[in-house]
Tab-separated table of C-alpha atoms in Angstrom:
chain	number	residue	atom	x	y	z
X	27	MET	CA	11.952	-12.480	9.581
X	28	ALA	CA	9.399	-13.965	11.968
X	29	GLU	CA	9.876	-11.086	14.430
X	30	ASP	CA	10.210	-8.407	11.758
X	31	LYS	CA	6.658	-7.172	11.991
X	32	LEU	CA	4.945	-4.261	10.328
X	33	VAL	CA	3.398	-2.070	13.024
X	34	ILE	CA	0.686	0.445	12.140
X	35	ALA	CA	-1.012	2.397	14.922
X	36	GLY	CA	0.006	-0.289	17.408
X	37	ARG	CA	-1.336	-3.177	15.289
X	38	GLU	CA	1.180	-5.831	14.242
X	39	PHE	CA	1.245	-7.631	10.916
X	40	ASN	CA	3.531	-10.401	9.683
X	41	SER	CA	3.052	-9.572	6.006
X	42	ARG	CA	4.241	-6.312	4.468
X	43	LEU	CA	2.162	-6.834	1.341
X	44	MET	CA	-1.276	-5.230	1.169
X	45	VAL	CA	-3.601	-6.118	-1.659
X	46	GLY	CA	-6.753	-4.786	-3.245
X	47	THR	CA	-9.880	-6.707	-4.173
X	48	GLY	CA	-10.994	-5.127	-7.446
X	49	LYS	CA	-10.711	-6.162	-11.104
X	50	TYR	CA	-10.730	-9.948	-10.557
X	51	ALA	CA	-12.612	-12.223	-12.961
X	52	SER	CA	-14.625	-13.649	-10.061
X	53	PHE	CA	-14.868	-13.566	-6.280
X	54	PRO	CA	-13.442	-17.114	-5.951
X	55	GLN	CA	-10.410	-16.081	-8.025
X	56	MET	CA	-9.967	-13.059	-5.767
X	57	ALA	CA	-10.104	-15.255	-2.679
X	58	GLN	CA	-7.453	-17.597	-4.103
X	59	ALA	CA	-5.200	-14.657	-4.954
X	60	LEU	CA	-5.549	-13.230	-1.449
X	61	GLU	CA	-4.534	-16.588	-0.021
X	62	ALA	CA	-1.511	-16.873	-2.335
X	63	SER	CA	-0.396	-13.330	-1.555
X	64	GLY	CA	-0.013	-14.003	2.155
X	65	ALA	CA	-1.383	-10.506	2.769
X	66	GLU	CA	-3.107	-9.714	6.045
X	67	ILE	CA	-4.434	-6.263	5.117
X	68	VAL	CA	-6.998	-6.168	2.317
X	69	THR	CA	-8.426	-3.006	0.824
X	70	VAL	CA	-12.032	-2.780	-0.305
X	71	ALA	CA	-13.534	0.098	-2.261
X	72	VAL	CA	-16.531	1.154	-0.177
X	73	ARG	CA	-18.351	2.500	-3.224
X	74	ARG	CA	-18.084	-0.853	-4.966
X	75	VAL	CA	-19.150	-3.050	-2.062
X	76	ASN	CA	-22.716	-4.100	-1.541
X	77	ILE	CA	-23.169	-3.125	2.098
X	78	SER	CA	-26.850	-2.210	1.964
X	79	ASP	CA	-28.356	-5.510	0.817
X	80	ARG	CA	-26.521	-8.445	2.380
X	81	SER	CA	-28.993	-10.869	0.823
X	82	GLN	CA	-27.084	-10.343	-2.428
X	83	GLU	CA	-23.643	-11.815	-3.114
X	84	SER	CA	-20.815	-9.562	-1.967
X	85	LEU	CA	-17.039	-9.754	-2.083
X	86	LEU	CA	-17.178	-9.556	1.709
X	87	ASP	CA	-18.608	-13.098	1.605
X	88	TYR	CA	-15.218	-14.233	0.282
X	89	ILE	CA	-13.007	-12.425	2.802
X	90	ASP	CA	-12.566	-14.118	6.178
X	91	PRO	CA	-12.730	-11.269	8.745
X	92	THR	CA	-10.835	-13.392	11.268
X	93	LYS	CA	-7.931	-13.772	8.839
X	94	TYR	CA	-7.758	-10.390	7.113
X	95	THR	CA	-7.827	-6.814	8.344
X	96	LEU	CA	-10.226	-4.869	6.153
X	97	LEU	CA	-8.986	-1.505	4.966
X	98	PRO	CA	-11.950	0.321	3.398
X	99	ASN	CA	-10.791	2.852	0.822
X	100	THR	CA	-12.335	5.936	-0.690
X	101	ALA	CA	-11.519	5.116	-4.311
X	102	GLY	CA	-13.500	7.290	-6.683
X	103	CYS	CA	-13.755	10.263	-4.314
X	104	TYR	CA	-12.724	13.676	-5.685
X	105	THR	CA	-13.501	15.929	-2.740
X	106	ALA	CA	-12.749	15.857	0.976
X	107	ASP	CA	-16.450	15.911	1.795
X	108	ASP	CA	-17.094	12.880	-0.409
X	109	ALA	CA	-14.180	10.948	1.107
X	110	VAL	CA	-15.247	11.746	4.674
X	111	ARG	CA	-18.818	10.707	3.899
X	112	THR	CA	-17.578	7.418	2.419
X	113	CYS	CA	-15.454	6.611	5.484
X	114	ARG	CA	-18.338	7.341	7.821
X	115	LEU	CA	-20.563	5.066	5.713
X	116	ALA	CA	-17.957	2.290	6.012
X	117	ARG	CA	-17.860	2.664	9.769
X	118	GLU	CA	-21.635	2.718	10.101
X	119	ALA	CA	-21.780	-0.472	8.010
X	120	GLY	CA	-19.410	-2.142	10.434
X	121	LEU	CA	-16.489	-2.440	8.025
X	122	SER	CA	-13.736	-0.639	9.926
X	123	ASP	CA	-12.460	2.724	11.091
X	124	PHE	CA	-9.018	1.741	9.807
X	125	VAL	CA	-9.212	3.441	6.392
X	126	LYS	CA	-7.169	4.107	3.287
X	127	LEU	CA	-7.884	7.695	2.302
X	128	GLU	CA	-7.888	8.564	-1.386
X	129	VAL	CA	-8.948	11.963	-2.707
X	130	LEU	CA	-8.263	12.136	-6.407
X	131	GLY	CA	-7.675	15.317	-8.347
X	132	ASP	CA	-7.865	14.274	-11.967
X	133	GLU	CA	-9.691	11.520	-13.864
X	134	LYS	CA	-6.953	10.948	-16.444
X	135	THR	CA	-3.934	10.630	-14.144
X	136	LEU	CA	-5.726	9.722	-10.894
X	137	PHE	CA	-3.139	11.804	-9.069
X	138	PRO	CA	-4.216	12.784	-5.551
X	139	ASP	CA	-5.601	16.221	-4.734
X	140	ASN	CA	-3.235	17.068	-1.880
X	141	GLU	CA	-5.216	20.021	-0.557
X	142	GLU	CA	-8.425	18.006	-0.299
X	143	LEU	CA	-6.454	15.055	1.110
X	144	LEU	CA	-5.126	17.114	4.013
X	145	LYS	CA	-8.596	18.520	4.681
X	146	ALA	CA	-10.188	15.058	4.749
X	147	ALA	CA	-7.413	13.551	6.880
X	148	ALA	CA	-7.833	16.243	9.532
X	149	ILE	CA	-11.604	15.651	9.774
X	150	LEU	CA	-11.313	11.853	9.885
X	151	ILE	CA	-8.580	11.835	12.531
X	152	LYS	CA	-10.694	14.155	14.658
X	153	ASP	CA	-13.555	11.666	14.205
X	154	GLY	CA	-11.374	8.847	15.563
X	155	PHE	CA	-10.445	7.111	12.319
X	156	THR	CA	-7.035	5.525	11.781
X	157	VAL	CA	-6.017	7.109	8.484
X	158	LEU	CA	-3.607	5.739	5.892
X	159	PRO	CA	-3.491	8.342	3.097
X	160	TYR	CA	-2.606	7.631	-0.539
X	161	CYS	CA	-0.496	10.616	-1.569
X	162	SER	CA	2.045	11.958	-4.025
X	163	ASP	CA	5.750	11.281	-3.373
X	164	ASP	CA	6.229	14.695	-1.775
X	165	VAL	CA	8.166	14.801	1.483
X	166	ILE	CA	6.575	18.065	2.650
X	167	LEU	CA	3.105	16.653	2.137
X	168	CYS	CA	4.041	13.436	3.953
X	169	ARG	CA	5.354	15.414	6.914
X	170	LYS	CA	2.107	17.396	7.047
X	171	LEU	CA	0.076	14.178	6.990
X	172	GLU	CA	2.209	12.744	9.790
X	173	ASP	CA	1.810	15.943	11.806
X	174	LEU	CA	-1.981	15.662	11.457
X	175	GLY	CA	-1.814	12.199	13.020
X	176	CYS	CA	-1.965	9.836	10.051
X	177	ALA	CA	-0.883	6.309	11.002
X	178	ALA	CA	1.202	5.846	7.847
X	179	VAL	CA	1.889	7.587	4.547
X	180	MET	CA	1.353	5.875	1.205
X	181	PRO	CA	3.245	7.682	-1.553
X	182	LEU	CA	2.645	6.528	-5.110
X	183	GLY	CA	5.380	4.656	-6.939
X	184	ALA	CA	3.783	5.626	-10.272
X	185	PRO	CA	0.227	6.419	-11.426
X	186	ILE	CA	-2.466	3.969	-10.302
X	187	GLY	CA	-2.647	0.909	-12.538
X	188	SER	CA	0.250	2.028	-14.736
X	189	GLY	CA	2.646	-0.774	-13.823
X	190	LEU	CA	5.567	1.595	-14.383
X	191	GLY	CA	7.370	0.620	-11.185
X	192	ILE	CA	9.051	3.003	-8.732
X	193	ARG	CA	9.620	6.114	-10.887
X	194	ASN	CA	11.304	8.256	-8.263
X	195	PRO	CA	13.166	6.147	-5.700
X	196	TYR	CA	15.040	9.221	-4.446
X	197	ASN	CA	11.825	10.909	-3.307
X	198	ILE	CA	10.775	7.707	-1.566
X	199	ARG	CA	14.139	7.576	0.234
X	200	ILE	CA	13.821	11.226	1.313
X	201	ILE	CA	10.307	10.591	2.639
X	202	MET	CA	11.551	7.622	4.660
X	203	GLU	CA	14.275	9.762	6.198
X	204	ASN	CA	11.833	12.501	7.179
X	205	VAL	CA	8.829	10.726	8.672
X	206	LYS	CA	8.565	8.325	11.577
X	207	VAL	CA	5.310	6.590	10.587
X	208	PRO	CA	5.427	3.595	8.206
X	209	VAL	CA	6.010	4.402	4.532
X	210	ILE	CA	4.014	2.128	2.228
X	211	VAL	CA	4.412	2.428	-1.527
X	212	ASP	CA	0.974	2.456	-3.109
X	213	ALA	CA	0.310	2.246	-6.855
X	214	GLY	CA	2.582	1.738	-9.826
X	215	VAL	CA	3.902	-1.739	-9.115
X	216	GLY	CA	3.763	-3.922	-12.213
X	217	SER	CA	5.953	-6.911	-11.485
X	218	ALA	CA	7.597	-8.778	-8.649
X	219	SER	CA	10.868	-6.947	-9.241
X	220	ASP	CA	9.089	-3.589	-8.704
X	221	ALA	CA	7.853	-4.822	-5.330
X	222	ALA	CA	11.313	-6.071	-4.384
X	223	ILE	CA	12.843	-2.693	-5.309
X	224	ALA	CA	10.364	-0.879	-3.074
X	225	MET	CA	11.280	-3.125	-0.180
X	226	GLU	CA	15.013	-2.900	-0.875
X	227	LEU	CA	14.677	0.882	-0.628
X	228	GLY	CA	13.573	0.296	2.960
X	229	CYS	CA	9.852	0.888	2.575
X	230	ASP	CA	7.737	-0.617	5.327
X	231	GLY	CA	5.276	-2.169	2.912
X	232	VAL	CA	3.760	-2.240	-0.560
X	233	LEU	CA	0.124	-2.019	-1.608
X	234	MET	CA	-1.075	-3.192	-5.019
X	235	ASN	CA	-4.157	-4.360	-6.874
X	236	THR	CA	-3.902	-4.195	-10.657
X	237	ALA	CA	-0.474	-5.869	-10.772
X	238	ILE	CA	-2.065	-9.022	-9.369
X	239	ALA	CA	-5.668	-8.852	-10.574
X	240	GLY	CA	-4.620	-7.815	-14.089
X	241	ALA	CA	-1.959	-10.488	-14.519
X	242	GLN	CA	-2.546	-13.372	-16.920
X	243	ASP	CA	-2.407	-15.692	-13.916
X	244	PRO	CA	-3.435	-13.624	-10.873
X	245	ILE	CA	-2.889	-16.411	-8.382
X	246	ALA	CA	0.665	-17.101	-9.586
X	247	MET	CA	1.404	-13.361	-9.570
X	248	ALA	CA	0.045	-13.061	-6.030
X	249	GLU	CA	2.499	-15.720	-4.905
X	250	ALA	CA	5.308	-13.976	-6.803
X	251	MET	CA	4.515	-10.694	-5.037
X	252	ASN	CA	4.442	-12.471	-1.703
X	253	LEU	CA	7.945	-13.851	-2.315
X	254	ALA	CA	9.243	-10.564	-3.762
X	255	VAL	CA	8.159	-8.484	-0.778
X	256	ARG	CA	9.702	-10.963	1.624
X	257	ALA	CA	12.925	-11.188	-0.426
X	258	GLY	CA	13.183	-7.425	-0.795
X	259	ARG	CA	12.723	-6.903	2.919
X	260	LEU	CA	15.324	-9.560	3.745
X	261	SER	CA	17.765	-7.998	1.271
X	262	TYR	CA	17.240	-4.560	2.849
X	263	LYS	CA	17.800	-5.933	6.319
X	264	ALA	CA	20.899	-7.862	5.187
X	265	GLY	CA	22.477	-4.696	3.725
X	266	ARG	CA	23.673	-4.502	0.140
X	267	ILE	CA	27.307	-3.966	-0.865
X	268	PRO	CA	28.292	-0.460	-1.978
X	269	ARG	CA	28.211	0.270	-5.695
X	270	LYS	CA	31.675	0.823	-7.228
X	271	LEU	CA	32.809	2.028	-10.615
X	272	TYR	CA	35.664	-0.463	-10.964
X	273	ALA	CA	36.137	-4.162	-10.307
X	274	ASN	CA	37.042	-5.530	-6.934
X	275	ALA	CA	38.401	-9.101	-6.948
X	276	SER	CA	36.232	-11.445	-4.929
X	277	SER	CA	39.113	-13.914	-4.369
X	278	PRO	CA	42.020	-13.055	-2.008
X	279	LEU	CA	45.301	-12.128	-3.726
X	280	ASP	CA	47.527	-13.728	-1.060
X	281	GLY	CA	49.359	-16.883	-2.221
X	282	MET	CA	49.019	-16.180	-5.946
X	283	ILE	CA	51.615	-17.980	-8.110
X	284	GLY	CA	54.223	-15.846	-9.864
């Protein structure tokens, strides 16, 4: 597993778990959860980060930039123009041009607005950003995002924060077979088993926030997710046995008495 690295736009990562930084009870708790998760890529919502007045406490004070790769995200943006403006603000503030692009289409479901997402991705890629788009589990959309030059695609497993797990594993499998960039399941994970399932499907990574931050013990859950992603990846690489309708004796029949 040591050499089984996640590669995004030429950058190598040992961990395939990406985690968010919102919804924690405190910044110190967030920092402990990040450590327990083993994640190397950490998303931060640009709109929720104090980047204008660094004399005030900020979550960035609790994230070691030499240890974690910051992935600013455009959470809360509902138009392409708003998302592009947010990414440019993140870059001007020195956060990163490696961005997670979210353009939401509905406040109740938080499903992405695919049309606005494509529009924003095209502008940002032209501006030199490395774009990782959060998107619906639609293979045609993912192919269009790849064709634009996105560095990965991040189809949802289920609605953001729902904890419903991977609702449509067949779509995820089809996406993996039709794009060459990394496929990272984003949103919907609720438990360690959900993360393991995503990895056993062959996904390149998993991104989550609420599943850890909203757990009764976020630090323990972060460790559980760390182990689940690693176990799921190892299981995928090892290759599962085929499913069969009937029994198949595990012991050899040769030499049986009678």
